[in-house]
XYZ file of C-alpha atoms in Angstrom:
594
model
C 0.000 0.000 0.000
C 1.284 3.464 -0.453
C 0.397 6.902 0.315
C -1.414 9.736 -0.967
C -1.870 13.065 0.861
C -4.481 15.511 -0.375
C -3.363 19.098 0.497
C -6.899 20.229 1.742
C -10.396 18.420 1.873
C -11.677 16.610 -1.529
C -13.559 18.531 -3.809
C -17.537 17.775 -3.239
C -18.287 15.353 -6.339
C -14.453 14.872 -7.467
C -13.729 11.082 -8.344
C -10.088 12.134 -7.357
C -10.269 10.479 -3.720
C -11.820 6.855 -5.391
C -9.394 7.462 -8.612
C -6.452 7.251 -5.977
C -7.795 4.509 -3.618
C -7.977 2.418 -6.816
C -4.719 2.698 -7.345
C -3.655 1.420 -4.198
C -3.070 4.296 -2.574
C -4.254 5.098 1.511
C -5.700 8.669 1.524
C -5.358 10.984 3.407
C -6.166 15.011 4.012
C -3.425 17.134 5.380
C -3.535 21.194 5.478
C 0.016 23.091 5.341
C 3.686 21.816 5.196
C 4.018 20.915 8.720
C 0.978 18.808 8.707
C 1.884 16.906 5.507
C 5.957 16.531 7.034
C 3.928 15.144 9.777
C 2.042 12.282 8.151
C 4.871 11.559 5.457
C 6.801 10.943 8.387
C 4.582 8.473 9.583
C 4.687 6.362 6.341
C 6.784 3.178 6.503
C 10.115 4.279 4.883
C 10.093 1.510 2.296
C 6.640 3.139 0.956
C 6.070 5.421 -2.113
C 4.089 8.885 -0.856
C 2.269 10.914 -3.161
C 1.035 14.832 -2.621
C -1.892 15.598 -4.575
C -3.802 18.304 -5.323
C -7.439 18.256 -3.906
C -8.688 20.403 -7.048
C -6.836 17.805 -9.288
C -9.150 17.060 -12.694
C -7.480 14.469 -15.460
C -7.849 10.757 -16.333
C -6.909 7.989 -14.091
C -4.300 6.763 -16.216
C -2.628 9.883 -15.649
C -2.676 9.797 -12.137
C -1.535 5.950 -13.250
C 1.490 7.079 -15.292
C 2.354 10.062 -12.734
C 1.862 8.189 -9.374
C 3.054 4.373 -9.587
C 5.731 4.033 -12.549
C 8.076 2.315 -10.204
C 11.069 3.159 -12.803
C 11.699 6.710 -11.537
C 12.252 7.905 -7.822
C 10.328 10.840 -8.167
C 7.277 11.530 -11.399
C 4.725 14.430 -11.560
C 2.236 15.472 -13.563
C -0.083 19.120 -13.044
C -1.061 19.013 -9.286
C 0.356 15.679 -8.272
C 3.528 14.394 -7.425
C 5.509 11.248 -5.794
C 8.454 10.217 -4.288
C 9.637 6.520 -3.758
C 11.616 5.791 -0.577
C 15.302 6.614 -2.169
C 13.383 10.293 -3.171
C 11.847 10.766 -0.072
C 14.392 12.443 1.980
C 14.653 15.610 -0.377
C 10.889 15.534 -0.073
C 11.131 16.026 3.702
C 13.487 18.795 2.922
C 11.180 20.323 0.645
C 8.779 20.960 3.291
C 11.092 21.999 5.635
C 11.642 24.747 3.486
C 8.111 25.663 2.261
C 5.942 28.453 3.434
C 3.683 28.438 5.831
C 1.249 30.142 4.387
C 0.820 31.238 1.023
C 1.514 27.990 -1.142
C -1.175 27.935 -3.932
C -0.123 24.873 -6.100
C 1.820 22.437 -3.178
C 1.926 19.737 -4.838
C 3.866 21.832 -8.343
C 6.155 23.485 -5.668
C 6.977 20.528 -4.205
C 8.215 18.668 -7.393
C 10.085 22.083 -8.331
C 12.008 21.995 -4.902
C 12.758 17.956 -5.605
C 14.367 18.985 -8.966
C 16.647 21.731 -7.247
C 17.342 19.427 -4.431
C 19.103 17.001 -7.737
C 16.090 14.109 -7.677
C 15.391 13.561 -11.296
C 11.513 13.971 -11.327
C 9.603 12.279 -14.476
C 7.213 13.747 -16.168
C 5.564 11.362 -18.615
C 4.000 12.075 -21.674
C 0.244 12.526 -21.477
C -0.595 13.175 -25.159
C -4.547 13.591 -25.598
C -4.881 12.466 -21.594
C -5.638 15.804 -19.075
C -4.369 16.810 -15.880
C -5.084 20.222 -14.541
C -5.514 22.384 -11.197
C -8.721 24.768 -12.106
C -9.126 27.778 -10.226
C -12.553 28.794 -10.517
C -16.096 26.766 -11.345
C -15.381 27.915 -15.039
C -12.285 26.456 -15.181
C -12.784 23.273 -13.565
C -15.852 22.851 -16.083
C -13.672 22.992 -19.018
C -11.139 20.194 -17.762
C -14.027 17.701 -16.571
C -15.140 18.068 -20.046
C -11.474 17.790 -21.770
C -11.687 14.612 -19.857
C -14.889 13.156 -20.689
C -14.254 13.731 -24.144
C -11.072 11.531 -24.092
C -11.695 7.562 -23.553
C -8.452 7.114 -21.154
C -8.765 3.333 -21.651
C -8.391 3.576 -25.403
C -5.440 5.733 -24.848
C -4.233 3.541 -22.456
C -4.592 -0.044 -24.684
C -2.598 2.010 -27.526
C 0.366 3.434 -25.062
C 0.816 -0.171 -24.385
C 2.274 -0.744 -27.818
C 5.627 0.622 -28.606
C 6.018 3.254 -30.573
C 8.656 2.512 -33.312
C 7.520 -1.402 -33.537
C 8.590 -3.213 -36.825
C 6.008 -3.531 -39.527
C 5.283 -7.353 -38.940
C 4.579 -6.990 -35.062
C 2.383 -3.227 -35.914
C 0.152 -5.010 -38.195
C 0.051 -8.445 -37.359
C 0.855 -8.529 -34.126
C -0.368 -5.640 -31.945
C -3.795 -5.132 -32.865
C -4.630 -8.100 -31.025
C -2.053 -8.673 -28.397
C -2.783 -5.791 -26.153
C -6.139 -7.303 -25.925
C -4.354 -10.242 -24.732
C -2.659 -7.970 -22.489
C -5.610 -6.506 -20.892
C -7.078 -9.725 -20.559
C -3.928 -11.143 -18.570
C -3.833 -7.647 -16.502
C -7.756 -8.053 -15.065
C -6.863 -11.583 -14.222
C -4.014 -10.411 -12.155
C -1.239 -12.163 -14.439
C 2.664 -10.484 -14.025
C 4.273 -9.669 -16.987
C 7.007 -12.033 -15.890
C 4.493 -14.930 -16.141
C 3.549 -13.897 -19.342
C 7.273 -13.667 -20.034
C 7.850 -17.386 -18.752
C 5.032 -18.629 -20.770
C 6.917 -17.504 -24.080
C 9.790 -18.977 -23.402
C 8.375 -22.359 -22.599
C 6.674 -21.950 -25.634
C 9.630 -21.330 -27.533
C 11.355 -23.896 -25.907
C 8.586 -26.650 -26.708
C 9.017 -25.180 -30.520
C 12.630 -25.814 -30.204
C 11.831 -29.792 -29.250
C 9.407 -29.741 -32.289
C 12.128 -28.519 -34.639
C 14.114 -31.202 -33.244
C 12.237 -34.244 -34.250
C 13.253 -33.482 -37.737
C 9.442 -34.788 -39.245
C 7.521 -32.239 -41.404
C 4.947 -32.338 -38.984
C 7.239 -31.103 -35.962
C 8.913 -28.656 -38.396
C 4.827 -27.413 -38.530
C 4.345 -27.345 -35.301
C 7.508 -25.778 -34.500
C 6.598 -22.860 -36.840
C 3.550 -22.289 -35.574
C 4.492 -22.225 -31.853
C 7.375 -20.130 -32.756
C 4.609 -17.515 -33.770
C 2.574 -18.247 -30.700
C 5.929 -17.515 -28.274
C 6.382 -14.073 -30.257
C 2.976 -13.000 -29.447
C 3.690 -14.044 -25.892
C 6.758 -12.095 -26.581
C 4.892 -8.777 -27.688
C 1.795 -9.455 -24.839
C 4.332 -9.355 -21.801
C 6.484 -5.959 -23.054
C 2.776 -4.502 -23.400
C 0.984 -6.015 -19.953
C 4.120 -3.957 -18.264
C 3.432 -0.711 -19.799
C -0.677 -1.658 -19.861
C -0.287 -1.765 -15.989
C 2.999 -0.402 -15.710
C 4.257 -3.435 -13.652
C 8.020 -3.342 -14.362
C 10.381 -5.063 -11.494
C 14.318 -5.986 -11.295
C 13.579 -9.756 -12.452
C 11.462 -8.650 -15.419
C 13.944 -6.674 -16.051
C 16.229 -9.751 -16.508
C 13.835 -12.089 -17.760
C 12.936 -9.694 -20.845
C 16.917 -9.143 -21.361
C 17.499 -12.729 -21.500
C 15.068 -14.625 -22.358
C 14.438 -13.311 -26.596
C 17.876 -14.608 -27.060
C 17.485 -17.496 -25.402
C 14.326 -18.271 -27.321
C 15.974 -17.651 -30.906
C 19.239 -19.738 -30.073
C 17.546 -22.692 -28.294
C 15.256 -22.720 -31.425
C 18.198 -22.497 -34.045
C 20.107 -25.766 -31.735
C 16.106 -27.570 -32.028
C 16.689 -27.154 -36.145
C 20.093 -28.187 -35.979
C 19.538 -30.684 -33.780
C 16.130 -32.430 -36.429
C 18.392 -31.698 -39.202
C 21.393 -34.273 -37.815
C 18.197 -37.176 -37.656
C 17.834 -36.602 -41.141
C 22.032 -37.029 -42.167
C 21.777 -33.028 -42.616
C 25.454 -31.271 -40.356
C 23.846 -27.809 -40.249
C 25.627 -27.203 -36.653
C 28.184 -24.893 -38.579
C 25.349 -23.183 -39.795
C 23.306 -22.580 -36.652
C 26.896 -21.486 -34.857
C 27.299 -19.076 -37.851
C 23.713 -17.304 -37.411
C 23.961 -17.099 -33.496
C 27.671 -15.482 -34.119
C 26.286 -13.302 -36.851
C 23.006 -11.920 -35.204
C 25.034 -11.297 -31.778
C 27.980 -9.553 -33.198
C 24.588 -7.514 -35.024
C 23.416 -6.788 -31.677
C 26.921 -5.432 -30.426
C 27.307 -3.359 -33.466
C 23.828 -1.578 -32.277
C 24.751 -1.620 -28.371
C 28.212 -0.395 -29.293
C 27.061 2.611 -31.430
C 23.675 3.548 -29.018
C 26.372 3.793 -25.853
C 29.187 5.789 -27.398
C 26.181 8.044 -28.575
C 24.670 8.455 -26.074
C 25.086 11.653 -24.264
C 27.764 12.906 -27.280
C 27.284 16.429 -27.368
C 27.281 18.164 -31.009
C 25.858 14.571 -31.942
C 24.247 16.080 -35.377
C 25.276 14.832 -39.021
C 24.238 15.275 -42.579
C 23.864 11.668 -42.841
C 21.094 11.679 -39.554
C 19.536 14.999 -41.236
C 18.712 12.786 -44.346
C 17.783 9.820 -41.923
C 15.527 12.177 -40.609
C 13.790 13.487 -44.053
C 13.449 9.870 -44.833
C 11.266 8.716 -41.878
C 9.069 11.775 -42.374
C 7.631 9.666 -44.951
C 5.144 6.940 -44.536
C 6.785 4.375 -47.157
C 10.403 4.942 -46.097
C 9.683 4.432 -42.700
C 8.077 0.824 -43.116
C 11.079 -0.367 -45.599
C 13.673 0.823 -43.261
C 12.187 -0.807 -40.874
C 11.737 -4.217 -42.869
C 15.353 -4.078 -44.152
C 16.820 -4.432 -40.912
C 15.503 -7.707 -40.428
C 13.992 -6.504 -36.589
C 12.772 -9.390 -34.360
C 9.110 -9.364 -35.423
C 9.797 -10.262 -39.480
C 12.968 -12.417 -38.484
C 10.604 -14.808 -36.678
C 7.763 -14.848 -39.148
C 10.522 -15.743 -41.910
C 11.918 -18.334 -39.837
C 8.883 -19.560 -38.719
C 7.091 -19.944 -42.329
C 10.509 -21.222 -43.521
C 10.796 -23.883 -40.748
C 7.533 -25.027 -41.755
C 7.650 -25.455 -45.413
C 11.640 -25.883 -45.971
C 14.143 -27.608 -44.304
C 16.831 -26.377 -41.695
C 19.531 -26.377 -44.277
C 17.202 -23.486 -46.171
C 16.301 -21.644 -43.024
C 19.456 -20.920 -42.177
C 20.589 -19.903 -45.345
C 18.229 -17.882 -45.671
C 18.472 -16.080 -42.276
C 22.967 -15.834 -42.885
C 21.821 -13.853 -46.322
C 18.955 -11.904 -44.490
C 20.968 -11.158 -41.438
C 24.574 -10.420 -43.140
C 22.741 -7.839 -45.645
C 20.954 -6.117 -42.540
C 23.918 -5.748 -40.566
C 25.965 -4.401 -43.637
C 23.062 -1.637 -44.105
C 22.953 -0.867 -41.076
C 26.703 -1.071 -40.067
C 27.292 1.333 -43.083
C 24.636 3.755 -41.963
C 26.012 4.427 -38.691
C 30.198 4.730 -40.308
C 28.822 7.316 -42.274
C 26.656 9.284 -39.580
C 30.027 8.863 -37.527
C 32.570 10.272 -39.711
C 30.070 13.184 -41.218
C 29.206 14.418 -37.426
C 31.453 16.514 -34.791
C 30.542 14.725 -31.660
C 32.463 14.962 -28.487
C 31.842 11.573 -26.713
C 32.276 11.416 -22.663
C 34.140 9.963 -20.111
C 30.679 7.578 -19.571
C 30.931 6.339 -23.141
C 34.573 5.553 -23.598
C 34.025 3.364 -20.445
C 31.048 1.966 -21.988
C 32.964 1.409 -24.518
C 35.669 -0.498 -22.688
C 33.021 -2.334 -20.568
C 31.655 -3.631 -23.893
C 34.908 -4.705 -25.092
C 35.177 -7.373 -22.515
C 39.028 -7.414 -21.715
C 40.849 -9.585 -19.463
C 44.190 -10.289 -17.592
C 46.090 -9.808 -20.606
C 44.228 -7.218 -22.585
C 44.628 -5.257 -19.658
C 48.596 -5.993 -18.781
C 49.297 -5.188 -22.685
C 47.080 -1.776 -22.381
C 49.258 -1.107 -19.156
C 52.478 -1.260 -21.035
C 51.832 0.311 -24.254
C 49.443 3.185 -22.615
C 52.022 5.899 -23.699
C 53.163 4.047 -27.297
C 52.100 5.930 -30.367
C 48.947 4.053 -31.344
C 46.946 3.381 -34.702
C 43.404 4.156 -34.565
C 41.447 1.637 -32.458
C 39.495 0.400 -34.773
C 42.280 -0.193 -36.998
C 43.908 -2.357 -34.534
C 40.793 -4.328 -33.120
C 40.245 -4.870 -37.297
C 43.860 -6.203 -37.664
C 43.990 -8.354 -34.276
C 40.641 -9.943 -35.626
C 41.821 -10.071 -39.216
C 44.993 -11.829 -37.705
C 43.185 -14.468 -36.020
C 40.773 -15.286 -38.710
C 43.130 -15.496 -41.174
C 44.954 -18.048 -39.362
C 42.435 -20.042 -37.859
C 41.246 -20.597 -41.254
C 44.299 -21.543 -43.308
C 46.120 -23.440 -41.188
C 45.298 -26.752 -39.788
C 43.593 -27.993 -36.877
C 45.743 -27.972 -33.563
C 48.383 -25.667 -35.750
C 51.177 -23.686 -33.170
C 50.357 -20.891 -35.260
C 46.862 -20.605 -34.319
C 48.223 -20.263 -30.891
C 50.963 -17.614 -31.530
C 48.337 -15.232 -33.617
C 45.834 -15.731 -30.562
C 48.537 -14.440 -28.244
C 49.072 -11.712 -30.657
C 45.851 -11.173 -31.073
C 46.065 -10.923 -27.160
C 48.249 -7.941 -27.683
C 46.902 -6.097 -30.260
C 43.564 -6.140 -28.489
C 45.271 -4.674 -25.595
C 46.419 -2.392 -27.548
C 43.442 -1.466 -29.143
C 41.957 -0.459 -25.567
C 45.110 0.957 -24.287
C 43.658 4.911 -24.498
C 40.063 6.106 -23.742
C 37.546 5.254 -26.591
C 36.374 8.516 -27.760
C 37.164 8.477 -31.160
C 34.261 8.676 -34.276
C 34.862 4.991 -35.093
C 35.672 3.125 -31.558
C 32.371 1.867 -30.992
C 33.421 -0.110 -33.800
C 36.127 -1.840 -31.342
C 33.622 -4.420 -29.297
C 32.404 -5.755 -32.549
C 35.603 -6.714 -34.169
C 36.378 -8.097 -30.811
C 32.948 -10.084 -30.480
C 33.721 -11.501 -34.231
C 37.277 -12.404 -33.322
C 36.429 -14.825 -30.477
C 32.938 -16.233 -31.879
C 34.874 -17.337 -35.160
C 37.352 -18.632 -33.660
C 35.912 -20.853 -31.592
C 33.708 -21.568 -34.833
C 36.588 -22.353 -37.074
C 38.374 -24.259 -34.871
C 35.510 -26.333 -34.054
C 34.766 -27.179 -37.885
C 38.155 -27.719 -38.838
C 38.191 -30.570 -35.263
C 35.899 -32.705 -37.589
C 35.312 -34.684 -34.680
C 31.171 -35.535 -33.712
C 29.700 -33.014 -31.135
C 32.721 -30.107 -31.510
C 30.630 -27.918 -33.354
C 27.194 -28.069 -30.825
C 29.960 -28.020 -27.779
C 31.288 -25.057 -29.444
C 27.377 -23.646 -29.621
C 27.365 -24.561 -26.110
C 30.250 -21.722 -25.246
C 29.777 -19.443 -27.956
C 25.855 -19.032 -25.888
C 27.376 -18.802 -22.503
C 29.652 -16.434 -23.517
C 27.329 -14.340 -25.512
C 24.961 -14.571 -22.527
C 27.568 -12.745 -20.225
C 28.066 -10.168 -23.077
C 23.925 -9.390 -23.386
C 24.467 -8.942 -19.209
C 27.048 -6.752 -19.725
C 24.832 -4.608 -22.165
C 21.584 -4.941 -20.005
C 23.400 -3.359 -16.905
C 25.094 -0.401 -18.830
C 21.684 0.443 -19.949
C 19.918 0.163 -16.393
C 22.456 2.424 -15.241
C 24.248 0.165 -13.019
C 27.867 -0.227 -14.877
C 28.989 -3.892 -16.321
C 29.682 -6.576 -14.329
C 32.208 -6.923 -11.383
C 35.953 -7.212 -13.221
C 36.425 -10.299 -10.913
C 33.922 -11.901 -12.892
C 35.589 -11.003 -16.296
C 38.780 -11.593 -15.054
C 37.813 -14.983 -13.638
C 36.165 -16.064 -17.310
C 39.261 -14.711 -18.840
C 38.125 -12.271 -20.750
C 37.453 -12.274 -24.276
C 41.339 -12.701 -25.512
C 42.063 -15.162 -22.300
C 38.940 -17.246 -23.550
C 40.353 -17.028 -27.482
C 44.033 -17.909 -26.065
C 42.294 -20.988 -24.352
C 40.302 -22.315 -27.113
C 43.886 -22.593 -29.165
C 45.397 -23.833 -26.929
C 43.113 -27.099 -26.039
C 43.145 -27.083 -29.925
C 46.718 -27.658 -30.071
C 47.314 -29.903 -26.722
C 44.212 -32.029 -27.650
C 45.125 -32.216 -31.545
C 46.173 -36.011 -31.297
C 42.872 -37.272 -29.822
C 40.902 -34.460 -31.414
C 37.237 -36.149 -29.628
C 38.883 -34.446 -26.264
C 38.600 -31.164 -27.713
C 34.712 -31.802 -27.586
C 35.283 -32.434 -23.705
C 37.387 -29.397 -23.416
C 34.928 -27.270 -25.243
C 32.122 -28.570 -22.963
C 34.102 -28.282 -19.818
C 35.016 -24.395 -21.255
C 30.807 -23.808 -21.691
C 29.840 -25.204 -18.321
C 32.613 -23.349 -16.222
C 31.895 -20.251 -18.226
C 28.107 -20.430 -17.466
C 28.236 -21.229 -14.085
C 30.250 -18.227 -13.488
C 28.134 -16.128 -15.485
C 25.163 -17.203 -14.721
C 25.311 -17.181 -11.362
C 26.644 -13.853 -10.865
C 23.810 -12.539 -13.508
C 21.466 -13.943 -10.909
C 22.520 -12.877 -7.528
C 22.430 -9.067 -9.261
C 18.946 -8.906 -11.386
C 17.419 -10.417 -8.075
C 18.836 -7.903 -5.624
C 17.539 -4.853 -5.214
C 20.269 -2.490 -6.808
C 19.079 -4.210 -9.970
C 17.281 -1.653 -12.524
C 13.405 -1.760 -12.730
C 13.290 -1.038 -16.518
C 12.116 -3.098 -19.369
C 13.886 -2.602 -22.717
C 11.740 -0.510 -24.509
C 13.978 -0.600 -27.708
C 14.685 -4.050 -28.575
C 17.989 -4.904 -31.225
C 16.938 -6.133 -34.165
């Protein structure tokens, strides 16, 4: 239960005082600073309070959106305002200070001293919905019939929808799901059950795919579909009844990816009953669509707060989505989420796993070179000066370890190459030998040690330059293939899926990595990066066992597996104990990679 405390009696008639109550809020009636510093301080300390304004007209939803997002530790709207237990103490202050007579609008004074006091108050975005403080009869007239003339549960079902979908999930998808959504909210289902249920889902689709009949292959397709609407309903159930929480949080940042790779090991796994080796395959489009995903993270965090952060290139971005057509084949290009499953899905169900993937490699790889391209050229055409908070994004996202960092200590002051230069050339170093020389090769070894060093070298000065978000994706492609490569060329049975088996762990700890930075919380501990070696320690290692285990190549399968399940453990435990505890982030991503 929380708190809300009405500056002065209700007004006769309002629906205010039931509006609140509904919301789960205890009211109650104070008059004057002291008296309100005298109930707020008799709310449990773990509870959010609210100050309203008695003369308050506008929709319930926005008291909704204004009064219970639990993302923010402070929101206001026109005559209302709250503070969660990490904003209250400025809100104490804030009536310390106020006068004791003479404070017209309380509740808009208050939220003015919690912004000067450094508590970053939301204000969300009402559109069409009203909120308003009338002063007279007249006035108060006019805003009960603004808000009678707008349906706030029609507003409501579309806010639940993001705004910049992809065309598939707008008009396919949507329409319907945030009925679904409704539905699930007045029966008291959490988004994270929601979440759960699409994963199963998937996961059942996954075991279809995997008996390798035409009938599972079906079946698989069509659940797939079913686990992306499950997908869609949960995102829309949080914003529907804005329930967002520290393990949604890390269900929805985990769980897509987990979805799409289980399903792409189910295909491999039916194609193998039918003499069909697509493993190199399904290890390809996992490796392709997460280096994707890093190119996006990469890019959105060194961009983030860049000042100047204008270019002719984003200019004629912008002309382009001003028109309806554009904006729909840009968005289809890109290959987002929503259009990635349907193709896979229809494909599963009428092709074979051999076809799907191909199809999804050509898809993907012509996505990520439109989109890779786009964001060069908005980087070299604009005059941004990046911060302090991206370079160490930046370097969070490139993942280094023990030796990364010793080579970065000792060539800190060496005349350097670009950094994207030298993350290119340590990953063109290592690919190049990985895939002309032969399995178990000393060479492979040396060019992963100095591959070691030229990453290191790579991250050896801030990354603030127009390309460096450019370095964690050479560095992502650079490990992935060559654990791929090495894997293929062991042409042993079960290398390949035990190399699947690492390549997801690993890739797991690297979406963590991303989903903190975004929350706000930093990356992970550098224990826990230093303990899984980091992303050159973990390339180093793979060589090696190549090389040790090259006469009885079937070991490297067991050293690959025993690689995955140490990896995981690590990582997933740690992932755990955080998104559970409660400096977690209560966000949900709002703008999912494609």
């Amino acid at each position: 239960m929380s708190t809300a405390i009405l500056t002065g009696p209700p007004v006769p008639g309002s629906p205010l005082e039931g509006d609140l109550r509904s919301l789960g809020f205890d009211v109650k009636v104070a008059y004057g600073p002291w008296e309100i510093a005298t109930l707020l301080a008799a709310v449990p300390a773990d509870q959010r309070v609210a100050v309203v304004d008695p003369r308050f007209v506008g929709h319930r939803h926005t008291l909704r959106l204004a009064l219970t997002d639990p993302r923010f530790p402070a929101a206001r709207a026109s005559g209302a305002v709250t503070a969660q237990p990490e904003a209250r103490p400025a809100l104490t202050r804030a009536l310390a200070g106020a006068p004791a007579t003479g404070w017209p609008h309380p509740a808009d004074t208050l939220a003015e001293a919690l912004a000067a006091d450094g508590v970053a108050v939301h204000r969300p975005e009402l559109g069409s919905l009203v909120a308003a403080v009338p002063e007279d009869a007249a006035d108060r007239a006019r805003a009960t019939a603004a808000t009678a003339a707008v349906d706030d549960e029609a507003v409501r079902l579309r806010s639940a929808v993001k705004a910049h979908d992809g065309f598939f999930t707008t008009f396919f998808i949507s329409p319907y799901s945030r009925y679904i959504a409704r539905w699930c909210a007045r029966r008291g289902l959490t988004p994270n059950q929601v979440t759960t249920a699409s994963l199963i889902t998937a996961l059942i689709a996954a075991g279809a795919a995997a008996t390798g009949t035409r009938g599972g292959y079906v079946a698989a397709g069509i659940l797939l579909l079913v686990s992306f609407v499950l997908d869609c309903t949960d995102g829309q159930l949080a914003r529907y009844a804005l329930k967002y929480s520290t393990m949604g949080a890390w269900l929805d940042a985990t769980f897509d990816r987990a979805k799409e790779y289980a399903f792409y090991a189910g295909l491999a796994l039916g194609a193998a009953r039918t003499g069909d080796d697509v493993w190199a395959l399904a290890l390809g489009a996992m490796v392709l669509m997460t280096c994707r995903h890093v190119v996006d993270f990469s890019f959105n965090e060194a961009n983030h707060d860049a000042t100047a952060n204008t270019s002719p290139t984003a200019a004629l971005s912008d002309r382009l989505d001003s028109k309806g057509w554009t904006v729909w084949a840009r968005r289809m290009i890109v290959l987002p989420i929503g259009e990635r499953w349907a193709m896979i899905a229809v494909l599963t169900a009428v092709t074979t796993p051999r076809v799907v993937f191909y199809a999804l490699l050509i898809g993907c790889a012509f996505a990520a070179c439109y989109t890779t391209a786009g964001r060069v050229l908005r980087s070299v055409t604009r005059k941004a000066r990046r911060t302090d908070r991206a370079a160490q994004a930046l370097a969070d996202l490139a993942d280094s370890g023990p030796l990364a960092e010793l080579t970065a200590r000792l060539l800190r002051r060496l005349p350097r190459p670009p950094a994207p230069l030298v993350a290119a050339a340590a990953a063109a170093l290592m690919a190049a030998v990985a895939w002309t020389q032969p399995f178990g090769s000393a060479w492979t070894v040396g060019a992963a040690a100095g591959y070691a060093v030229l990453s290191g070298l790579a991250v050896a000065r801030p990354l603030k330059g127009a390309l460096d978000w450019l370095v964690p994706p050479f560095l992502r492609a650079a490990e992935y293939g060559t654990v791929l490569l090495l894997a293929a060329k062991a042409d042993v049975p079960g290398a390949l899926p035990a190399a699947y088996g690492l390549v997801a762990a690993v890739a797991y700890h690297h979406y963590d990595t991303v989903y903190r930075i975004r929350g706000g919380t930093g990356a992970p501990p550098a224990w826990l990066v230093r303990t899984i070696g980091g992303h050159e320690g973990r390339t180093l290692a793979v060589a090696v066992l190549a090389a040790v285990l090259s006469p009885r190549e079937d070991h490297f399968t067991l050293g690959l597996v025993a690689c995955a399940v140490a990896v995981a453990l690590v990582v997933l435990a740690e992932s755990i104990r955080f998104w559970v505890s409660s400096g977690a982030p209560a966000v949900h991503d709002e703008g999912e990679p494609a």
